[in-house]
Amino acid sequence: MELKQNFSEAYNNRGSAYINQNNYNQAIADYTQALEYQPDNAEAYTNRGVAYYYQGNYTQALADYDNAIKLNSDLAEAYYNKAGIYSLQREIKAAIENLQRAIQLDATLRENAKTDSDFDNIRQDQQFQALVGQ
């Protein structure tokens, strides 16, 4: 069991290195391998979701964020990332709901949202402004 966890961590870490190099296909492959070794690795789901996001594959990114949240309902990053995608898709209600949950879990995300271009589509929304304090 510990060996599988170590392999999972290694693939997850290498996937993150590939993301930093903008090599999203290889990152996705490594995160997928990490999940084969450790299917309950919420971090690997979140990270793979980020790689899919960078590829513009929002459907798969949202699915991975949902899987991460099922494993760890306190994962602020997954809610925040979902909010950003929903904003890009102009799904205001879903964006606000997920951003609100993210900020409840990690108040520092409020500041991030103020300048994150993913939220440009909802920046003028009154609920968004109230949530981030603008």
PDB file of C-alpha atoms in Angstrom:
ATOM      1  CA  MET A   1       0.000   0.000   0.000  1.00  0.00           C
ATOM      2  CA  GLU A   2       2.740   2.476   0.925  1.00  0.00           C
ATOM      3  CA  LEU A   3       4.623   1.658  -2.281  1.00  0.00           C
ATOM      4  CA  LYS A   4       1.548   2.457  -4.381  1.00  0.00           C
ATOM      5  CA  GLN A   5       1.173   5.757  -2.527  1.00  0.00           C
ATOM      6  CA  ASN A   6       4.833   6.578  -3.196  1.00  0.00           C
ATOM      7  CA  PHE A   7       4.408   5.817  -6.910  1.00  0.00           C
ATOM      8  CA  SER A   8       1.279   7.948  -6.956  1.00  0.00           C
ATOM      9  CA  GLU A   9       3.121  10.867  -5.349  1.00  0.00           C
ATOM     10  CA  ALA A  10       6.017  10.500  -7.784  1.00  0.00           C
ATOM     11  CA  TYR A  11       3.732  10.601 -10.822  1.00  0.00           C
ATOM     12  CA  ASN A  12       1.773  13.480  -9.313  1.00  0.00           C
ATOM     13  CA  ASN A  13       4.976  15.461  -8.726  1.00  0.00           C
ATOM     14  CA  ARG A  14       6.294  14.744 -12.204  1.00  0.00           C
ATOM     15  CA  GLY A  15       2.932  15.780 -13.642  1.00  0.00           C
ATOM     16  CA  SER A  16       3.301  19.119 -11.879  1.00  0.00           C
ATOM     17  CA  ALA A  17       6.748  19.541 -13.420  1.00  0.00           C
ATOM     18  CA  TYR A  18       5.246  18.900 -16.853  1.00  0.00           C
ATOM     19  CA  ILE A  19       2.552  21.514 -16.206  1.00  0.00           C
ATOM     20  CA  ASN A  20       5.280  24.034 -15.387  1.00  0.00           C
ATOM     21  CA  GLN A  21       6.794  23.216 -18.794  1.00  0.00           C
ATOM     22  CA  ASN A  22       3.383  23.618 -20.518  1.00  0.00           C
ATOM     23  CA  ASN A  23       3.505  19.932 -21.462  1.00  0.00           C
ATOM     24  CA  TYR A  24      -0.132  19.241 -20.641  1.00  0.00           C
ATOM     25  CA  ASN A  25      -0.497  15.909 -22.440  1.00  0.00           C
ATOM     26  CA  GLN A  26       2.369  14.392 -20.479  1.00  0.00           C
ATOM     27  CA  ALA A  27       1.072  15.962 -17.259  1.00  0.00           C
ATOM     28  CA  ILE A  28      -2.340  14.377 -17.838  1.00  0.00           C
ATOM     29  CA  ALA A  29      -0.694  11.012 -18.499  1.00  0.00           C
ATOM     30  CA  ASP A  30       1.260  11.241 -15.243  1.00  0.00           C
ATOM     31  CA  TYR A  31      -1.741  12.333 -13.184  1.00  0.00           C
ATOM     32  CA  THR A  32      -3.729   9.468 -14.687  1.00  0.00           C
ATOM     33  CA  GLN A  33      -0.941   7.081 -13.709  1.00  0.00           C
ATOM     34  CA  ALA A  34      -0.930   8.551 -10.185  1.00  0.00           C
ATOM     35  CA  LEU A  35      -4.661   7.852  -9.970  1.00  0.00           C
ATOM     36  CA  GLU A  36      -4.171   4.262 -11.122  1.00  0.00           C
ATOM     37  CA  TYR A  37      -1.850   3.716  -8.164  1.00  0.00           C
ATOM     38  CA  GLN A  38      -4.001   5.697  -5.738  1.00  0.00           C
ATOM     39  CA  PRO A  39      -7.613   6.232  -6.932  1.00  0.00           C
ATOM     40  CA  ASP A  40      -8.457   8.301  -3.842  1.00  0.00           C
ATOM     41  CA  ASN A  41      -5.795  10.945  -4.568  1.00  0.00           C
ATOM     42  CA  ALA A  42      -7.830  14.166  -4.613  1.00  0.00           C
ATOM     43  CA  GLU A  43      -4.728  16.238  -5.349  1.00  0.00           C
ATOM     44  CA  ALA A  44      -4.034  14.251  -8.530  1.00  0.00           C
ATOM     45  CA  TYR A  45      -7.622  14.805  -9.700  1.00  0.00           C
ATOM     46  CA  THR A  46      -7.292  18.525  -9.032  1.00  0.00           C
ATOM     47  CA  ASN A  47      -3.955  18.726 -10.801  1.00  0.00           C
ATOM     48  CA  ARG A  48      -5.209  16.769 -13.800  1.00  0.00           C
ATOM     49  CA  GLY A  49      -8.178  19.123 -13.899  1.00  0.00           C
ATOM     50  CA  VAL A  50      -5.746  22.039 -14.117  1.00  0.00           C
ATOM     51  CA  ALA A  51      -3.979  20.402 -17.070  1.00  0.00           C
ATOM     52  CA  TYR A  52      -7.305  19.857 -18.834  1.00  0.00           C
ATOM     53  CA  TYR A  53      -8.213  23.483 -18.101  1.00  0.00           C
ATOM     54  CA  TYR A  54      -5.013  24.699 -19.764  1.00  0.00           C
ATOM     55  CA  GLN A  55      -5.911  22.598 -22.805  1.00  0.00           C
ATOM     56  CA  GLY A  56      -9.348  24.209 -22.914  1.00  0.00           C
ATOM     57  CA  ASN A  57     -11.044  20.910 -22.072  1.00  0.00           C
ATOM     58  CA  TYR A  58     -13.405  22.386 -19.501  1.00  0.00           C
ATOM     59  CA  THR A  59     -15.771  19.413 -19.429  1.00  0.00           C
ATOM     60  CA  GLN A  60     -13.023  17.033 -18.355  1.00  0.00           C
ATOM     61  CA  ALA A  61     -11.545  19.602 -15.968  1.00  0.00           C
ATOM     62  CA  LEU A  62     -14.907  20.023 -14.232  1.00  0.00           C
ATOM     63  CA  ALA A  63     -15.289  16.241 -13.981  1.00  0.00           C
ATOM     64  CA  ASP A  64     -11.875  15.957 -12.319  1.00  0.00           C
ATOM     65  CA  TYR A  65     -12.635  18.792  -9.909  1.00  0.00           C
ATOM     66  CA  ASP A  66     -15.912  17.065  -9.012  1.00  0.00           C
ATOM     67  CA  ASN A  67     -14.038  13.815  -8.353  1.00  0.00           C
ATOM     68  CA  ALA A  68     -11.548  15.671  -6.156  1.00  0.00           C
ATOM     69  CA  ILE A  69     -14.382  17.262  -4.173  1.00  0.00           C
ATOM     70  CA  LYS A  70     -16.063  13.879  -3.703  1.00  0.00           C
ATOM     71  CA  LEU A  71     -12.838  12.684  -2.100  1.00  0.00           C
ATOM     72  CA  ASN A  72     -12.189  15.873  -0.124  1.00  0.00           C
ATOM     73  CA  SER A  73     -15.097  18.283   0.234  1.00  0.00           C
ATOM     74  CA  ASP A  74     -12.789  20.894   1.809  1.00  0.00           C
ATOM     75  CA  LEU A  75     -10.594  21.301  -1.264  1.00  0.00           C
ATOM     76  CA  ALA A  76     -10.848  25.048  -1.846  1.00  0.00           C
ATOM     77  CA  GLU A  77      -8.714  24.979  -4.994  1.00  0.00           C
ATOM     78  CA  ALA A  78     -11.136  22.633  -6.759  1.00  0.00           C
ATOM     79  CA  TYR A  79     -14.120  24.880  -5.980  1.00  0.00           C
ATOM     80  CA  TYR A  80     -12.166  27.955  -7.066  1.00  0.00           C
ATOM     81  CA  ASN A  81     -11.118  26.350 -10.330  1.00  0.00           C
ATOM     82  CA  LYS A  82     -14.693  25.244 -11.013  1.00  0.00           C
ATOM     83  CA  ALA A  83     -15.855  28.812 -10.387  1.00  0.00           C
ATOM     84  CA  GLY A  84     -13.370  30.112 -12.927  1.00  0.00           C
ATOM     85  CA  ILE A  85     -14.544  27.687 -15.589  1.00  0.00           C
ATOM     86  CA  TYR A  86     -18.189  28.450 -14.926  1.00  0.00           C
ATOM     87  CA  SER A  87     -17.402  32.146 -15.262  1.00  0.00           C
ATOM     88  CA  LEU A  88     -15.681  31.524 -18.590  1.00  0.00           C
ATOM     89  CA  GLN A  89     -18.810  29.653 -19.681  1.00  0.00           C
ATOM     90  CA  ARG A  90     -21.006  32.528 -18.434  1.00  0.00           C
ATOM     91  CA  GLU A  91     -22.757  30.272 -15.944  1.00  0.00           C
ATOM     92  CA  ILE A  92     -23.013  33.004 -13.338  1.00  0.00           C
ATOM     93  CA  LYS A  93     -24.967  31.148 -10.659  1.00  0.00           C
ATOM     94  CA  ALA A  94     -22.627  28.145 -10.681  1.00  0.00           C
ATOM     95  CA  ALA A  95     -19.583  30.427 -10.730  1.00  0.00           C
ATOM     96  CA  ILE A  96     -20.777  32.417  -7.714  1.00  0.00           C
ATOM     97  CA  GLU A  97     -21.779  29.305  -5.743  1.00  0.00           C
ATOM     98  CA  ASN A  98     -18.408  27.626  -6.264  1.00  0.00           C
ATOM     99  CA  LEU A  99     -16.447  30.799  -5.598  1.00  0.00           C
ATOM    100  CA  GLN A 100     -18.401  31.372  -2.409  1.00  0.00           C
ATOM    101  CA  ARG A 101     -17.571  27.851  -1.203  1.00  0.00           C
ATOM    102  CA  ALA A 102     -13.911  28.294  -2.140  1.00  0.00           C
ATOM    103  CA  ILE A 103     -13.682  31.536  -0.166  1.00  0.00           C
ATOM    104  CA  GLN A 104     -15.425  29.947   2.822  1.00  0.00           C
ATOM    105  CA  LEU A 105     -12.702  27.300   2.829  1.00  0.00           C
ATOM    106  CA  ASP A 106      -9.792  29.642   2.072  1.00  0.00           C
ATOM    107  CA  ALA A 107     -10.339  33.375   2.533  1.00  0.00           C
ATOM    108  CA  THR A 108      -7.137  34.221   0.641  1.00  0.00           C
ATOM    109  CA  LEU A 109      -8.890  33.206  -2.579  1.00  0.00           C
ATOM    110  CA  ARG A 110     -11.016  36.351  -2.301  1.00  0.00           C
ATOM    111  CA  GLU A 111      -7.954  38.422  -3.255  1.00  0.00           C
ATOM    112  CA  ASN A 112      -7.075  36.059  -6.114  1.00  0.00           C
ATOM    113  CA  ALA A 113     -10.558  36.404  -7.583  1.00  0.00           C
ATOM    114  CA  LYS A 114     -10.257  40.196  -7.714  1.00  0.00           C
ATOM    115  CA  THR A 115      -7.628  40.010 -10.452  1.00  0.00           C
ATOM    116  CA  ASP A 116      -8.125  36.548 -11.978  1.00  0.00           C
ATOM    117  CA  SER A 117      -9.064  37.033 -15.638  1.00  0.00           C
ATOM    118  CA  ASP A 118     -11.249  33.917 -15.516  1.00  0.00           C
ATOM    119  CA  PHE A 119     -13.763  36.048 -13.632  1.00  0.00           C
ATOM    120  CA  ASP A 120     -13.868  38.905 -16.145  1.00  0.00           C
ATOM    121  CA  ASN A 121     -17.247  37.667 -17.438  1.00  0.00           C
ATOM    122  CA  ILE A 122     -18.853  38.088 -14.013  1.00  0.00           C
ATOM    123  CA  ARG A 123     -16.777  40.930 -12.601  1.00  0.00           C
ATOM    124  CA  GLN A 124     -19.671  43.407 -12.923  1.00  0.00           C
ATOM    125  CA  ASP A 125     -22.175  41.045 -11.286  1.00  0.00           C
ATOM    126  CA  GLN A 126     -23.400  42.421  -7.945  1.00  0.00           C
ATOM    127  CA  GLN A 127     -23.069  39.053  -6.208  1.00  0.00           C
ATOM    128  CA  PHE A 128     -19.481  38.726  -7.399  1.00  0.00           C
ATOM    129  CA  GLN A 129     -18.635  42.232  -6.250  1.00  0.00           C
ATOM    130  CA  ALA A 130     -20.208  41.621  -2.842  1.00  0.00           C
ATOM    131  CA  LEU A 131     -18.360  38.315  -2.506  1.00  0.00           C
ATOM    132  CA  VAL A 132     -14.916  39.683  -3.295  1.00  0.00           C
ATOM    133  CA  GLY A 133     -15.442  43.078  -1.689  1.00  0.00           C
ATOM    134  CA  GLN A 134     -15.283  45.289  -4.763  1.00  0.00           C
TER     135      GLN A 134
END
